[in-house]
Amino acid sequence: MKLQHYLGGLENLGPVSLETKVFVAEWEKRIFGIHTVMMAASTHLDRALPKYPMDQVPTAFKEKWTWASLRTGAEGMQPFEYFKYRYYEKWLMGISQFLVDRGYIAAEELAKLTDHYRAQPDAPLPVQPNPALQQQVVRYLNRGDSGLRTLTAAPRFKVGDMVHVADPEAAEHSRLPGFLRNKRGAVTQVYPGAYEYFVSTGPDGLEGPQHVYCVSFDAADIWGAHKSEPNTVICADLFDAYLKTPH
């Protein structure tokens, strides 16, 4: 199963958008802001690096929300819908479905409000001032959330080692580009420390702290010599779970 989040090498997907604007429409800024607030209020931040005093943040949002949550929503879309909509439209759909699934808003209420603002686009939006939450958002934007962890086990691979990319069972979300599955590459860098992904990906293999490697691939080995420019190297940062020792 190919997850549409990784499209490298696939042909006949239609014209490529060359739009350079970060936000094409004003509403996209609001979607980005909602996502940012949800990340800043995520329940996992009291265990993150750095730790945040989440019990002191006044918010009714009591969920774990990370970039992985956003990507899972996009990858879970029906493929034809995924290719149909623009970038922030996918964000909007993923965030809306998450809030409906968790019971923060009913689907009927969301549909009613959508119809209301379509009919009255200049109608005022609801405002609920929350200075403490606003301060938490600013702290989060300044300090972030690091996945850096400690791991006593030494890395399995070193610079120069040849590795074989695994082909794990498809999961709801993956950090493994589909075009690299079953390919061979060389380790060019072993990153210090270890990193833990935001969520467990189950059969995909991301569970707990892992070493991360930069692996280089000959583009011709991935897409074929007739589709690759000569001497082109593709580099990818890959978690330990995605790599195997070549047979």
Short mmCIF file of C-alpha atoms in Angstrom, two decimals:
data_model
loop_
_atom_site.label_atom_id
_atom_site.label_comp_id
_atom_site.label_asym_id
_atom_site.label_seq_id
_atom_site.Cartn_x
_atom_site.Cartn_y
_atom_site.Cartn_z
CA MET A 1 0.00 0.00 0.00
CA LYS A 2 1.40 3.39 -0.98
CA LEU A 3 0.67 6.22 1.42
CA GLN A 4 -0.02 9.35 -0.58
CA HIS A 5 2.11 11.45 1.75
CA TYR A 6 5.20 10.23 -0.17
CA LEU A 7 4.89 10.72 -3.93
CA GLY A 8 8.50 10.75 -5.11
CA GLY A 9 8.91 9.03 -8.46
CA LEU A 10 5.20 8.57 -9.19
CA GLU A 11 4.15 9.71 -12.65
CA ASN A 12 1.00 11.12 -14.22
CA LEU A 13 -0.27 12.88 -11.10
CA GLY A 14 -1.13 16.03 -13.00
CA PRO A 15 0.55 19.46 -13.19
CA VAL A 16 2.85 20.56 -10.38
CA SER A 17 1.82 23.74 -8.58
CA LEU A 18 4.53 26.39 -8.60
CA GLU A 19 2.74 28.63 -6.10
CA THR A 20 5.32 30.37 -3.88
CA LYS A 21 3.00 32.03 -1.36
CA VAL A 22 2.93 30.44 2.09
CA PHE A 23 -0.73 31.41 2.51
CA VAL A 24 -2.83 31.74 -0.64
CA ALA A 25 -6.01 32.76 1.22
CA GLU A 26 -6.58 34.56 4.53
CA TRP A 27 -8.47 31.62 6.06
CA GLU A 28 -5.34 29.47 5.72
CA LYS A 29 -3.62 31.62 8.34
CA ARG A 30 -6.42 30.83 10.79
CA ILE A 31 -6.07 27.08 10.16
CA PHE A 32 -2.33 27.35 10.80
CA GLY A 33 -3.11 29.25 14.01
CA ILE A 34 -5.62 26.64 15.21
CA HIS A 35 -3.07 23.88 14.61
CA THR A 36 -0.42 25.85 16.51
CA VAL A 37 -2.69 26.41 19.51
CA MET A 38 -3.59 22.72 19.57
CA MET A 39 0.11 21.79 19.60
CA ALA A 40 0.84 24.33 22.34
CA ALA A 41 -2.00 22.88 24.44
CA SER A 42 -1.18 19.23 23.78
CA THR A 43 -1.25 17.04 26.88
CA HIS A 44 2.11 15.43 26.08
CA LEU A 45 4.01 18.67 26.69
CA ASP A 46 4.23 18.03 30.44
CA ARG A 47 6.57 15.13 29.53
CA ALA A 48 8.30 16.83 26.61
CA LEU A 49 11.71 18.45 26.36
CA PRO A 50 11.45 21.09 27.71
CA LYS A 51 8.63 20.26 30.11
CA TYR A 52 5.70 22.64 30.23
CA PRO A 53 3.40 23.18 33.25
CA MET A 54 0.30 22.04 31.35
CA ASP A 55 -1.78 21.74 34.52
CA GLN A 56 -1.53 25.54 34.78
CA VAL A 57 -2.81 26.21 31.24
CA PRO A 58 -6.56 26.92 31.27
CA THR A 59 -7.99 25.08 28.28
CA ALA A 60 -10.80 22.63 27.59
CA PHE A 61 -8.57 20.87 25.05
CA LYS A 62 -7.31 17.67 26.70
CA GLU A 63 -5.74 15.77 23.83
CA LYS A 64 -2.35 14.88 22.42
CA TRP A 65 -1.87 16.78 19.16
CA THR A 66 1.40 16.90 17.24
CA TRP A 67 2.63 17.13 13.67
CA ALA A 68 2.09 13.36 13.55
CA SER A 69 -1.60 13.88 14.31
CA LEU A 70 -1.90 16.29 11.41
CA ARG A 71 -0.06 13.97 9.03
CA THR A 72 -2.10 10.96 10.12
CA GLY A 73 -5.26 12.86 9.21
CA ALA A 74 -3.89 13.72 5.77
CA GLU A 75 -2.64 10.20 5.06
CA GLY A 76 -5.99 8.79 6.18
CA MET A 77 -7.90 10.75 3.54
CA GLN A 78 -9.48 8.92 0.64
CA PRO A 79 -6.75 9.14 -2.07
CA PHE A 80 -8.91 10.90 -4.66
CA GLU A 81 -9.90 13.47 -2.02
CA TYR A 82 -6.24 13.91 -1.04
CA PHE A 83 -5.21 14.80 -4.60
CA LYS A 84 -8.26 17.00 -5.08
CA TYR A 85 -7.63 19.50 -2.29
CA ARG A 86 -4.88 22.02 -1.58
CA TYR A 87 -2.43 21.90 1.32
CA TYR A 88 -4.38 23.82 3.97
CA GLU A 89 -7.64 22.28 2.84
CA LYS A 90 -6.17 18.95 3.95
CA TRP A 91 -5.26 20.56 7.29
CA LEU A 92 -8.80 21.85 7.66
CA MET A 93 -10.32 18.45 6.98
CA GLY A 94 -7.94 16.61 9.31
CA ILE A 95 -8.39 19.04 12.21
CA SER A 96 -12.17 19.18 11.77
CA GLN A 97 -12.50 15.39 11.73
CA PHE A 98 -10.30 15.09 14.83
CA LEU A 99 -12.42 17.58 16.79
CA VAL A 100 -15.62 15.84 15.70
CA ASP A 101 -14.26 12.39 16.57
CA ARG A 102 -13.20 13.60 20.03
CA GLY A 103 -16.55 15.22 20.73
CA TYR A 104 -15.47 18.86 20.85
CA ILE A 105 -18.06 19.73 18.23
CA ALA A 106 -20.87 17.75 16.64
CA ALA A 107 -20.80 17.20 12.89
CA GLU A 108 -24.25 18.77 12.62
CA GLU A 109 -23.14 21.88 14.52
CA LEU A 110 -20.06 22.22 12.33
CA ALA A 111 -22.19 21.93 9.18
CA LYS A 112 -24.62 24.55 10.53
CA LEU A 113 -21.81 27.00 11.34
CA THR A 114 -20.26 26.38 7.91
CA ASP A 115 -23.50 27.27 6.20
CA HIS A 116 -23.84 30.36 8.41
CA TYR A 117 -20.44 31.78 7.50
CA ARG A 118 -20.81 30.89 3.84
CA ALA A 119 -24.00 32.94 3.76
CA GLN A 120 -22.48 35.71 5.91
CA PRO A 121 -18.70 35.72 5.34
CA ASP A 122 -18.30 39.01 7.22
CA ALA A 123 -20.17 37.84 10.32
CA PRO A 124 -18.07 38.24 13.49
CA LEU A 125 -16.26 35.18 14.78
CA PRO A 126 -16.73 34.09 18.40
CA VAL A 127 -14.11 35.58 20.72
CA GLN A 128 -13.09 34.05 24.05
CA PRO A 129 -10.01 35.84 25.46
CA ASN A 130 -7.58 33.50 27.22
CA PRO A 131 -4.35 35.37 28.08
CA ALA A 132 -2.79 32.37 29.88
CA LEU A 133 -3.28 30.12 26.85
CA GLN A 134 -1.91 32.87 24.62
CA GLN A 135 1.22 33.01 26.78
CA GLN A 136 1.61 29.23 26.48
CA VAL A 137 1.40 29.48 22.69
CA VAL A 138 4.17 32.10 22.68
CA ARG A 139 6.31 29.92 24.98
CA TYR A 140 5.80 26.96 22.70
CA LEU A 141 6.71 28.92 19.58
CA ASN A 142 9.90 30.16 21.27
CA ARG A 143 11.00 26.89 22.93
CA GLY A 144 9.47 24.16 20.78
CA ASP A 145 9.27 20.47 21.60
CA SER A 146 12.34 18.31 21.07
CA GLY A 147 12.27 14.58 20.37
CA LEU A 148 15.87 14.22 21.60
CA ARG A 149 16.20 11.38 24.10
CA THR A 150 18.90 9.30 25.76
CA LEU A 151 19.64 5.73 24.66
CA THR A 152 22.33 3.53 26.20
CA ALA A 153 22.57 1.12 23.27
CA ALA A 154 25.16 2.04 20.65
CA PRO A 155 24.03 2.71 17.06
CA ARG A 156 23.80 -0.44 14.94
CA PHE A 157 25.41 1.23 11.94
CA LYS A 158 28.38 3.52 11.34
CA VAL A 159 29.34 5.92 8.57
CA GLY A 160 30.16 3.96 5.42
CA ASP A 161 27.96 0.95 6.21
CA MET A 162 25.66 -0.30 3.48
CA VAL A 163 22.07 -0.72 4.64
CA HIS A 164 18.88 -2.18 3.23
CA VAL A 165 15.66 -0.23 3.74
CA ALA A 166 12.86 -2.29 5.27
CA ASP A 167 9.37 -2.74 3.86
CA PRO A 168 7.21 -2.72 7.01
CA GLU A 169 3.51 -3.39 7.12
CA ALA A 170 1.49 -0.35 6.17
CA ALA A 171 0.24 1.71 9.11
CA GLU A 172 -1.93 4.77 9.59
CA HIS A 173 1.16 6.95 9.49
CA SER A 174 4.74 6.42 8.35
CA ARG A 175 7.96 8.41 8.23
CA LEU A 176 9.41 6.04 5.63
CA PRO A 177 9.22 7.39 2.05
CA GLY A 178 7.50 4.80 -0.10
CA PHE A 179 10.06 5.16 -2.91
CA LEU A 180 12.87 4.04 -0.56
CA ARG A 181 11.31 0.75 0.51
CA ASN A 182 13.59 -2.25 -0.30
CA LYS A 183 16.36 0.05 -1.59
CA ARG A 184 20.06 -0.09 -0.66
CA GLY A 185 22.01 2.93 0.50
CA ALA A 186 25.08 4.04 2.45
CA VAL A 187 25.14 5.64 5.89
CA THR A 188 26.72 9.07 5.57
CA GLN A 189 26.00 10.38 9.07
CA VAL A 190 25.00 9.00 12.47
CA TYR A 191 23.21 11.68 14.43
CA PRO A 192 24.26 12.05 18.07
CA GLY A 193 21.79 10.96 20.72
CA ALA A 194 18.48 9.31 19.96
CA TYR A 195 15.07 10.55 18.93
CA GLU A 196 11.57 9.48 19.78
CA TYR A 197 8.78 10.10 17.31
CA PHE A 198 5.64 11.85 18.53
CA VAL A 199 3.48 8.73 18.30
CA SER A 200 3.83 4.97 18.03
CA THR A 201 3.22 3.85 14.44
CA GLY A 202 2.51 0.24 15.41
CA PRO A 203 3.56 -2.22 12.68
CA ASP A 204 5.51 0.56 10.97
CA GLY A 205 8.12 0.30 13.72
CA LEU A 206 8.39 3.72 15.39
CA GLU A 207 8.20 2.95 19.09
CA GLY A 208 10.39 4.57 21.75
CA PRO A 209 13.78 6.29 21.33
CA GLN A 210 15.82 5.27 18.28
CA HIS A 211 19.03 6.24 16.57
CA VAL A 212 18.65 8.22 13.37
CA TYR A 213 20.91 8.02 10.32
CA CYS A 214 21.42 10.03 7.17
CA VAL A 215 21.45 7.52 4.31
CA SER A 216 22.44 8.33 0.72
CA PHE A 217 21.06 6.61 -2.37
CA ASP A 218 22.00 6.71 -6.03
CA ALA A 219 18.99 8.25 -7.76
CA ALA A 220 19.38 5.78 -10.63
CA ASP A 221 18.92 2.90 -8.18
CA ILE A 222 15.61 4.41 -7.07
CA TRP A 223 14.01 5.65 -10.28
CA GLY A 224 16.16 4.11 -13.01
CA ALA A 225 18.98 5.64 -15.02
CA HIS A 226 16.64 6.84 -17.79
CA LYS A 227 14.65 8.94 -15.29
CA SER A 228 17.56 10.33 -13.24
CA GLU A 229 20.21 12.94 -13.90
CA PRO A 230 23.76 11.49 -13.79
CA ASN A 231 25.59 11.53 -10.45
CA THR A 232 22.47 12.50 -8.51
CA VAL A 233 22.38 11.45 -4.86
CA ILE A 234 19.24 11.31 -2.73
CA CYS A 235 19.73 11.70 1.04
CA ALA A 236 17.15 10.74 3.65
CA ASP A 237 17.11 10.79 7.46
CA LEU A 238 15.80 7.41 8.59
CA PHE A 239 14.96 5.91 11.96
CA ASP A 240 16.78 2.74 13.01
CA ALA A 241 13.59 0.67 12.67
CA TYR A 242 13.56 1.30 8.93
CA LEU A 243 17.03 -0.12 8.29
CA LYS A 244 18.36 -3.67 7.99
CA THR A 245 21.77 -5.20 7.39
CA PRO A 246 22.05 -6.27 3.72
CA HIS A 247 22.01 -10.02 3.11
#
